[in-house]
CSV table of C-alpha atoms and ligand atoms in Angstrom, one decimal:
chain,number,residue,atom,x,y,z
A,1,GLY,CA,-5.8,18.1,-7.9
A,2,PRO,CA,-5.7,15.6,-5.0
A,3,VAL,CA,-6.8,12.0,-5.4
A,4,VAL,CA,-8.0,12.1,-1.9
A,5,ARG,CA,-8.6,14.6,0.9
A,6,VAL,CA,-8.9,13.4,4.5
A,7,ASP,CA,-11.0,16.0,6.2
A,8,GLY,CA,-10.9,16.2,10.0
A,9,VAL,CA,-11.0,12.4,10.4
A,10,SER,CA,-11.2,11.0,13.9
A,11,LYS,CA,-11.7,7.3,14.9
A,12,ARG,CA,-12.7,6.0,18.3
A,13,PHE,CA,-12.9,2.3,19.2
A,14,ASP,CA,-15.1,1.5,22.1
A,15,THR,CA,-14.0,-1.8,23.7
A,16,LYS,CA,-14.8,-3.6,27.0
A,17,SER,CA,-11.7,-2.2,28.5
A,18,GLY,CA,-12.4,1.4,27.5
A,19,THR,CA,-12.2,3.8,24.6
A,20,VAL,CA,-9.3,4.1,22.3
A,21,GLN,CA,-8.9,7.4,20.3
A,22,ALA,CA,-7.1,5.8,17.4
A,23,LEU,CA,-7.1,9.0,15.3
A,24,GLU,CA,-7.9,12.6,16.1
A,25,GLY,CA,-8.4,15.4,13.6
A,26,ILE,CA,-6.5,14.1,10.7
A,27,ARG,CA,-6.4,16.6,7.8
A,28,GLN,CA,-4.3,15.5,4.8
A,29,SER,CA,-4.5,15.3,1.1
A,30,ILE,CA,-2.6,13.2,-1.5
A,31,GLY,CA,-1.9,14.7,-4.9
A,32,ALA,CA,-2.2,12.7,-8.1
A,33,GLY,CA,1.2,10.9,-8.6
A,34,GLU,CA,2.4,12.0,-5.1
A,35,PHE,CA,4.2,9.4,-2.9
A,36,VAL,CA,3.5,10.0,0.8
A,37,ALA,CA,5.0,8.0,3.7
A,38,ILE,CA,3.6,7.8,7.2
A,39,VAL,CA,5.9,7.0,10.1
A,40,GLY,CA,5.2,6.7,13.8
A,41,PRO,CA,5.2,4.3,16.7
A,42,SER,CA,3.0,1.2,17.0
A,43,GLY,CA,-0.5,2.2,17.9
A,44,CYS,CA,-0.5,5.7,16.4
A,45,GLY,CA,-3.3,4.9,14.0
A,46,LYS,CA,-1.4,4.3,10.7
A,47,SER,CA,-3.3,1.1,9.8
A,48,THR,CA,-6.6,2.6,10.9
A,49,LEU,CA,-6.1,5.5,8.6
A,50,LEU,CA,-5.2,3.2,5.7
A,51,ARG,CA,-8.2,1.0,6.5
A,52,ILE,CA,-10.5,4.0,6.4
A,53,LEU,CA,-9.1,5.0,3.0
A,54,CYS,CA,-9.8,1.6,1.6
A,55,GLY,CA,-13.3,1.4,3.1
A,56,LEU,CA,-12.6,-1.3,5.8
A,57,GLU,CA,-13.4,1.1,8.6
A,58,GLU,CA,-15.8,4.1,9.0
A,59,PRO,CA,-14.5,7.3,10.6
A,60,THR,CA,-16.2,8.3,13.8
A,61,GLU,CA,-16.0,12.0,12.8
A,62,GLY,CA,-14.9,13.8,9.6
A,63,ARG,CA,-14.9,12.5,6.1
A,64,ILE,CA,-13.0,11.3,3.1
A,65,ASP,CA,-13.4,13.4,0.0
A,66,TRP,CA,-12.4,11.8,-3.3
A,67,GLY,CA,-11.0,14.1,-5.9
A,68,ARG,CA,-13.0,13.1,-8.9
A,69,GLU,CA,-16.6,14.1,-8.3
A,70,GLY,CA,-16.8,12.1,-5.1
A,71,GLN,CA,-15.9,8.9,-6.9
A,72,ALA,CA,-13.1,6.8,-5.2
A,73,PRO,CA,-10.1,6.3,-7.5
A,74,ARG,CA,-9.0,2.8,-8.5
A,75,MET,CA,-7.0,1.6,-5.5
A,76,GLY,CA,-4.6,-1.3,-4.9
A,77,VAL,CA,-3.6,-2.5,-1.4
A,78,ALA,CA,-0.6,-4.5,-0.2
A,79,PHE,CA,-0.2,-5.6,3.4
A,80,GLN,CA,2.7,-6.8,5.5
A,81,ASP,CA,1.3,-10.4,5.6
A,82,HIS,CA,1.0,-10.4,1.8
A,83,ARG,CA,-2.4,-12.2,1.9
A,84,LEU,CA,-1.7,-14.4,-1.1
A,85,LEU,CA,-4.1,-17.4,-1.4
A,86,PRO,CA,-1.9,-20.5,-0.8
A,87,TRP,CA,-3.9,-22.8,-3.2
A,88,LEU,CA,-3.5,-20.4,-6.2
A,89,SER,CA,-0.4,-19.9,-8.4
A,90,ILE,CA,1.4,-16.5,-8.3
A,91,GLU,CA,-0.2,-15.7,-11.6
A,92,GLN,CA,-3.7,-16.5,-10.4
A,93,ASN,CA,-3.1,-14.5,-7.2
A,94,ILE,CA,-2.1,-11.5,-9.2
A,95,MET,CA,-5.3,-11.9,-11.3
A,96,LEU,CA,-7.4,-12.4,-8.2
A,97,PRO,CA,-9.3,-9.1,-8.6
A,98,ARG,CA,-10.5,-10.4,-12.0
A,99,LEU,CA,-11.0,-14.0,-10.9
A,100,MET,CA,-13.4,-12.8,-8.2
A,101,GLN,CA,-15.5,-11.3,-11.0
A,102,GLY,CA,-15.5,-14.5,-13.2
A,103,ARG,CA,-13.0,-15.9,-15.7
A,104,ALA,CA,-9.7,-14.3,-16.6
A,105,SER,CA,-9.3,-13.3,-20.3
A,106,ALA,CA,-6.1,-13.8,-22.3
A,107,ALA,CA,-5.5,-10.1,-21.8
A,108,ASP,CA,-5.7,-10.6,-18.0
A,109,ILE,CA,-3.2,-13.4,-18.2
A,110,ASP,CA,-0.9,-11.2,-20.3
A,111,ARG,CA,-1.2,-8.4,-17.7
A,112,ALA,CA,-0.4,-10.8,-14.8
A,113,LEU,CA,2.7,-12.0,-16.7
A,114,ALA,CA,3.8,-8.5,-17.4
A,115,LEU,CA,3.4,-7.6,-13.7
A,116,CYS,CA,5.4,-10.6,-12.7
A,117,LYS,CA,8.2,-9.3,-15.0
A,118,LEU,CA,7.8,-5.8,-13.6
A,119,VAL,CA,8.3,-6.9,-10.0
A,120,GLY,CA,11.1,-9.4,-10.8
A,121,LEU,CA,9.1,-12.7,-10.6
A,122,THR,CA,9.6,-14.0,-14.1
A,123,GLY,CA,9.8,-17.8,-14.0
A,124,PHE,CA,7.8,-18.1,-10.9
A,125,GLU,CA,4.3,-17.4,-12.4
A,126,LYS,CA,3.1,-21.0,-12.0
A,127,ARG,CA,4.5,-21.5,-8.5
A,128,ARG,CA,2.5,-21.5,-5.3
A,129,PRO,CA,3.2,-18.9,-2.6
A,130,ALA,CA,4.8,-21.5,-0.3
A,131,GLU,CA,7.5,-22.1,-2.9
A,132,LEU,CA,8.7,-18.5,-2.8
A,133,SER,CA,10.9,-16.6,-0.4
A,134,GLY,CA,9.4,-13.9,1.8
A,135,GLY,CA,10.7,-11.1,-0.4
A,136,MET,CA,9.2,-12.8,-3.5
A,137,LYS,CA,5.8,-13.1,-1.8
A,138,GLN,CA,5.8,-9.4,-1.0
A,139,ARG,CA,6.7,-8.7,-4.7
A,140,ALA,CA,3.7,-10.8,-5.7
A,141,SER,CA,1.4,-8.9,-3.4
A,142,VAL,CA,2.6,-5.6,-4.8
A,143,ALA,CA,2.0,-7.0,-8.3
A,144,ARG,CA,-1.5,-7.9,-7.3
A,145,ALA,CA,-2.1,-4.4,-5.9
A,146,LEU,CA,-1.0,-3.0,-9.3
A,147,PHE,CA,-3.3,-5.4,-11.3
A,148,THR,CA,-6.2,-2.9,-11.4
A,149,ASP,CA,-3.8,-0.1,-12.6
A,150,PRO,CA,-4.4,1.9,-9.4
A,151,GLU,CA,-4.5,5.7,-9.2
A,152,LEU,CA,-3.8,5.3,-5.5
A,153,LEU,CA,-1.6,2.5,-4.1
A,154,LEU,CA,-1.9,1.8,-0.4
A,155,LEU,CA,1.1,0.0,1.2
A,156,ASP,CA,0.8,-1.2,4.8
A,157,GLU,CA,4.3,-2.0,5.8
A,158,PRO,CA,4.7,-4.4,2.9
A,159,PHE,CA,8.4,-4.9,3.5
A,160,GLY,CA,8.5,-4.8,7.3
A,161,ALA,CA,9.2,-8.4,7.8
A,162,LEU,CA,12.1,-8.7,5.4
A,163,ASP,CA,15.8,-8.8,6.0
A,164,ALA,CA,17.7,-5.5,5.4
A,165,LEU,CA,19.2,-6.5,2.0
A,166,THR,CA,16.0,-7.8,0.5
A,167,ARG,CA,14.2,-4.7,1.8
A,168,GLU,CA,16.7,-2.4,0.1
A,169,GLN,CA,16.3,-4.2,-3.2
A,170,ILE,CA,12.5,-4.1,-3.0
A,171,THR,CA,12.5,-0.5,-2.0
A,172,ALA,CA,14.6,0.4,-5.1
A,173,ASP,CA,12.3,-1.6,-7.3
A,174,THR,CA,9.2,0.1,-5.8
A,175,GLU,CA,10.8,3.4,-6.6
A,176,ARG,CA,11.5,2.4,-10.2
A,177,ILE,CA,7.9,1.1,-10.6
A,178,TRP,CA,6.4,4.2,-9.1
A,179,THR,CA,8.5,6.4,-11.4
A,180,GLU,CA,7.4,4.4,-14.4
A,181,GLN,CA,3.7,4.0,-13.6
A,182,GLY,CA,2.8,7.4,-12.0
A,183,PHE,CA,0.3,6.3,-9.4
A,184,ALA,CA,-0.1,8.1,-6.1
A,185,ALA,CA,1.0,6.1,-3.1
A,186,LEU,CA,0.6,6.0,0.6
A,187,LEU,CA,3.2,3.9,2.4
A,188,ILE,CA,3.1,3.0,6.1
A,189,THR,CA,6.6,2.1,7.4
A,190,HIS,CA,8.6,1.9,10.6
A,191,SER,CA,11.7,2.8,8.6
A,192,ILE,CA,12.6,6.5,8.3
A,193,SER,CA,15.2,5.7,5.7
A,194,GLU,CA,12.7,3.8,3.6
A,195,ALA,CA,10.3,6.8,4.0
A,196,VAL,CA,12.9,9.3,3.0
A,197,HIS,CA,14.2,7.2,0.1
A,198,LEU,CA,10.7,6.7,-1.4
A,199,ALA,CA,8.5,9.6,-0.5
A,200,ASP,CA,7.9,13.1,-1.7
A,201,ARG,CA,6.5,13.9,1.7
A,202,VAL,CA,6.8,12.2,5.1
A,203,ILE,CA,4.1,12.5,7.7
A,204,VAL,CA,5.0,11.7,11.3
A,205,MET,CA,2.3,10.6,13.7
A,206,SER,CA,2.2,10.1,17.5
A,207,ALA,CA,0.0,7.8,19.6
A,208,ARG,CA,-2.7,8.4,22.2
A,209,PRO,CA,-4.4,10.0,20.5
A,210,GLY,CA,-3.2,9.3,16.9
A,211,ARG,CA,-2.3,12.7,15.5
A,212,VAL,CA,0.0,14.2,12.9
A,213,VAL,CA,2.8,15.9,14.8
A,214,ALA,CA,5.2,16.7,11.9
A,215,GLU,CA,5.3,16.7,8.2
A,216,PHE,CA,8.2,17.4,5.8
A,217,LYS,CA,8.8,17.4,2.1
A,218,ILE,CA,11.7,15.4,0.7
A,219,ASP,CA,13.4,17.3,-2.1
A,220,LEU,CA,16.0,14.8,-3.5
A,221,PRO,CA,16.8,14.4,-7.1
A,222,ARG,CA,15.0,11.4,-8.6
A,223,PRO,CA,15.6,9.3,-11.6
A,224,ARG,CA,12.4,10.4,-13.4
A,225,THR,CA,11.9,8.6,-16.7
B,1,ADP,P1,-0.6,1.4,14.0
B,1,ADP,O1,-1.0,0.9,12.6
B,1,ADP,O2,0.0,2.8,13.9
B,1,ADP,O3,0.2,0.5,14.8
B,1,ADP,P2,-3.4,1.0,14.6
B,1,ADP,O4,-4.1,1.8,13.6
B,1,ADP,O5,-3.3,-0.4,14.3
B,1,ADP,O6,-2.0,1.6,14.8
B,1,ADP,O7,-4.1,1.2,16.0
B,1,ADP,C1,-4.3,2.4,16.6
B,1,ADP,C2,-5.0,2.2,17.9
B,1,ADP,O8,-6.3,1.8,17.8
B,1,ADP,C3,-4.3,1.2,18.8
B,1,ADP,O9,-4.3,1.6,20.1
B,1,ADP,C4,-5.1,0.0,18.6
B,1,ADP,O10,-5.0,-0.9,19.7
B,1,ADP,C5,-6.5,0.5,18.4
B,1,ADP,N1,-7.3,-0.3,17.5
B,1,ADP,C6,-7.1,-0.6,16.2
B,1,ADP,N2,-8.1,-1.4,15.7
B,1,ADP,C7,-8.9,-1.6,16.8
B,1,ADP,C8,-10.1,-2.4,16.9
B,1,ADP,N3,-10.7,-3.0,15.8
B,1,ADP,N4,-10.7,-2.4,18.1
B,1,ADP,C9,-10.2,-1.7,19.1
B,1,ADP,N5,-9.1,-1.0,19.1
B,1,ADP,C10,-8.4,-1.0,17.9
B,2,ADP,P1,14.0,-10.9,-3.0
B,2,ADP,O1,15.1,-9.9,-3.0
B,2,ADP,O2,13.1,-10.9,-4.2
B,2,ADP,O3,13.3,-11.0,-1.7
B,2,ADP,P2,15.3,-13.2,-2.0
B,2,ADP,O4,16.5,-12.6,-1.4
B,2,ADP,O5,14.2,-13.7,-1.2
B,2,ADP,O6,14.7,-12.3,-3.2
B,2,ADP,O7,15.8,-14.4,-3.0
B,2,ADP,C1,16.9,-14.1,-3.9
B,2,ADP,C2,16.8,-15.0,-5.1
B,2,ADP,O8,16.8,-16.3,-4.8
B,2,ADP,C3,15.4,-14.8,-5.8
B,2,ADP,O9,15.4,-13.7,-6.7
B,2,ADP,C4,15.3,-16.1,-6.5
B,2,ADP,O10,16.0,-16.0,-7.8
B,2,ADP,C5,16.0,-17.1,-5.6
B,2,ADP,N1,15.0,-17.9,-4.9
B,2,ADP,C6,14.5,-17.6,-3.6
B,2,ADP,N2,13.6,-18.5,-3.2
B,2,ADP,C7,13.6,-19.4,-4.2
B,2,ADP,C8,12.8,-20.6,-4.4
B,2,ADP,N3,12.0,-21.1,-3.5
B,2,ADP,N4,13.0,-21.3,-5.5
B,2,ADP,C9,13.9,-20.9,-6.4
B,2,ADP,N5,14.6,-19.8,-6.3
B,2,ADP,C10,14.5,-19.0,-5.2
């Protein structure tokens, strides 16, 4: 069954300069293990939808139904601006979900190190974010999103600011990790090629109001493990 069902969700922002209909009548579901990409111009409501999914915004109308008896799945989120804490090491940043609850155990440290390896950051565990390239910081933010072993991974243009080659490498690594780990994913991207490369299904949105205007399944052979 689906990990999440978005049921007729609309979102309006009332501002001094007027009302913005950021989303209108969004009806979508994401299956367990499914990789969905959302593409569309700036302002079509992609980030608003993702923020509603992770609980940072409330819909004005409609609702989010979680698959398992109304309980939200474990989620991980990675953003374009990576949001690593500059005074913590990469390893500590990856363990942040645990550090916020108290002390990290030896098992947590092992997991953070394993995630560093998974995303290609072995050798950089003790470095601070400022010592890493842009691509490496994005890898670290994806590793942190994976720390809680998410059933649903939310990716808000995590590779948008990277150069084309770095982006291609990270896209390939993301596909490998998804194939190995089996989580459902929702990726926001401006890149049709990235969407087509990674996703099982691509949703196209348009702005004013933010609506789904097209949707297509991608049926390419994948290197399933
Ligand atoms: P996208 O991620 O597709 O670029 P957003 O979800 O960020 O689009 O924004 C959708 C629309 O909602 C835009 O017109 C944006 O200006 C507006 N918007 C988003 N957040 C707010 C907010 N907190 N207050 C007012 N307007 C907002
Ligand atoms: P990615 O494809 O992970 O974004 P980059 O293209 O940014 O990688 O960097 C390529 C390689 O250069 C990295 O994998 C790393 O080995 C090395 N590198 C980048 N920045 C640094 C740094 N600050 N210190 C040491 N090595 C680095």
